Protein backbone atom coordinates (compact mmCIF):
# COMPACT_ATOMS: atom_id res chain seq x y z
CA MET A 1 4.77 8.93 2.77
CA GLY A 2 4.65 12.70 2.23
CA ILE A 3 1.12 12.93 3.66
CA PHE A 4 2.32 11.65 7.05
CA ARG A 5 5.00 14.35 7.21
CA ASP A 6 2.35 17.01 6.73
CA ILE A 7 0.14 15.68 9.54
CA GLY A 8 2.66 15.85 12.34
CA THR A 9 2.56 14.31 15.71
CA PRO A 10 -0.40 16.32 17.16
CA GLY A 11 -2.50 15.46 14.13
CA LEU A 12 -1.61 11.79 14.40
CA ILE A 13 -2.57 11.74 18.07
CA VAL A 14 -5.94 13.33 17.17
CA ILE A 15 -6.56 10.73 14.46
CA ILE A 16 -5.70 7.86 16.78
CA LEU A 17 -7.96 9.20 19.57
CA GLY A 18 -10.78 9.73 17.09
CA ALA A 19 -10.41 6.14 15.80
CA LEU A 20 -10.34 4.86 19.45
CA LEU A 21 -13.65 6.76 20.14
CA ILE A 22 -15.34 5.62 16.97
CA PHE A 23 -14.37 1.97 16.87
CA GLY A 24 -13.63 1.27 20.53
CA PRO A 25 -10.62 -0.45 22.10
CA LYS A 26 -11.81 -3.96 21.21
CA ARG A 27 -12.20 -3.44 17.42
CA LEU A 28 -9.13 -1.23 16.94
CA PRO A 29 -6.61 -4.07 16.74
CA GLU A 30 -8.83 -5.90 14.25
CA LEU A 31 -9.10 -2.71 12.15
CA GLY A 32 -5.34 -2.19 12.29
CA GLU A 33 -4.73 -5.81 11.12
CA ALA A 34 -7.22 -5.41 8.26
CA VAL A 35 -5.57 -2.16 7.09
CA GLY A 36 -2.13 -3.89 7.34
CA LYS A 37 -3.28 -6.75 5.11
CA MET A 38 -4.86 -4.30 2.71
CA PHE A 39 -1.58 -2.43 2.31
CA LYS A 40 0.39 -5.66 1.98
CA GLU A 41 -1.93 -6.86 -0.81
CA PHE A 42 -1.72 -3.51 -2.50
CA LYS A 43 2.13 -3.47 -2.42
CA LYS A 44 2.13 -7.04 -3.75
CA SER A 45 -0.21 -6.07 -6.61
CA MET A 46 1.85 -3.06 -7.47
CA SER A 47 4.98 -5.12 -7.47
CA ASP A 48 3.39 -7.75 -9.71
CA ILE A 49 2.21 -5.05 -12.12
CA THR A 50 5.67 -3.53 -12.23
CA THR A 51 7.25 -6.91 -12.75
CA ASP A 52 4.84 -7.77 -15.53
CA GLY A 53 5.49 -4.39 -17.23
CA ASP A 54 9.29 -4.97 -17.02
CA GLU A 55 8.88 -8.47 -18.53
CA LYS A 56 6.73 -7.11 -21.42
CA ASN A 57 9.21 -4.30 -22.04
CA SER A 58 12.13 -6.77 -22.23
CA GLU A 59 10.19 -9.07 -24.54
CA LYS A 60 9.47 -6.07 -26.80
CA LYS A 61 13.17 -5.08 -26.85
CA GLU A 62 14.21 -8.63 -27.67
CA SER A 63 11.70 -8.82 -30.53
CA ASP A 64 12.90 -5.43 -31.78
CA LYS A 65 16.52 -6.69 -31.83
CA SER A 66 15.66 -9.85 -33.75
CA GLU A 67 14.02 -7.86 -36.55
């Protein structure tokens, strides 16, 4: 989350106001929900990839030990 530290509060306020002007108050909650779902799926996918990689590494280590 380093990028959010660099933006700061004033920058975040400008971004929110810009989004409000572009998308309007009615679509903004829908947009926020869609972005939240996107991040949730991304985190799940990254977790699955990491888990799969860990399983493959442990299988490789086990096969190396048996040889």
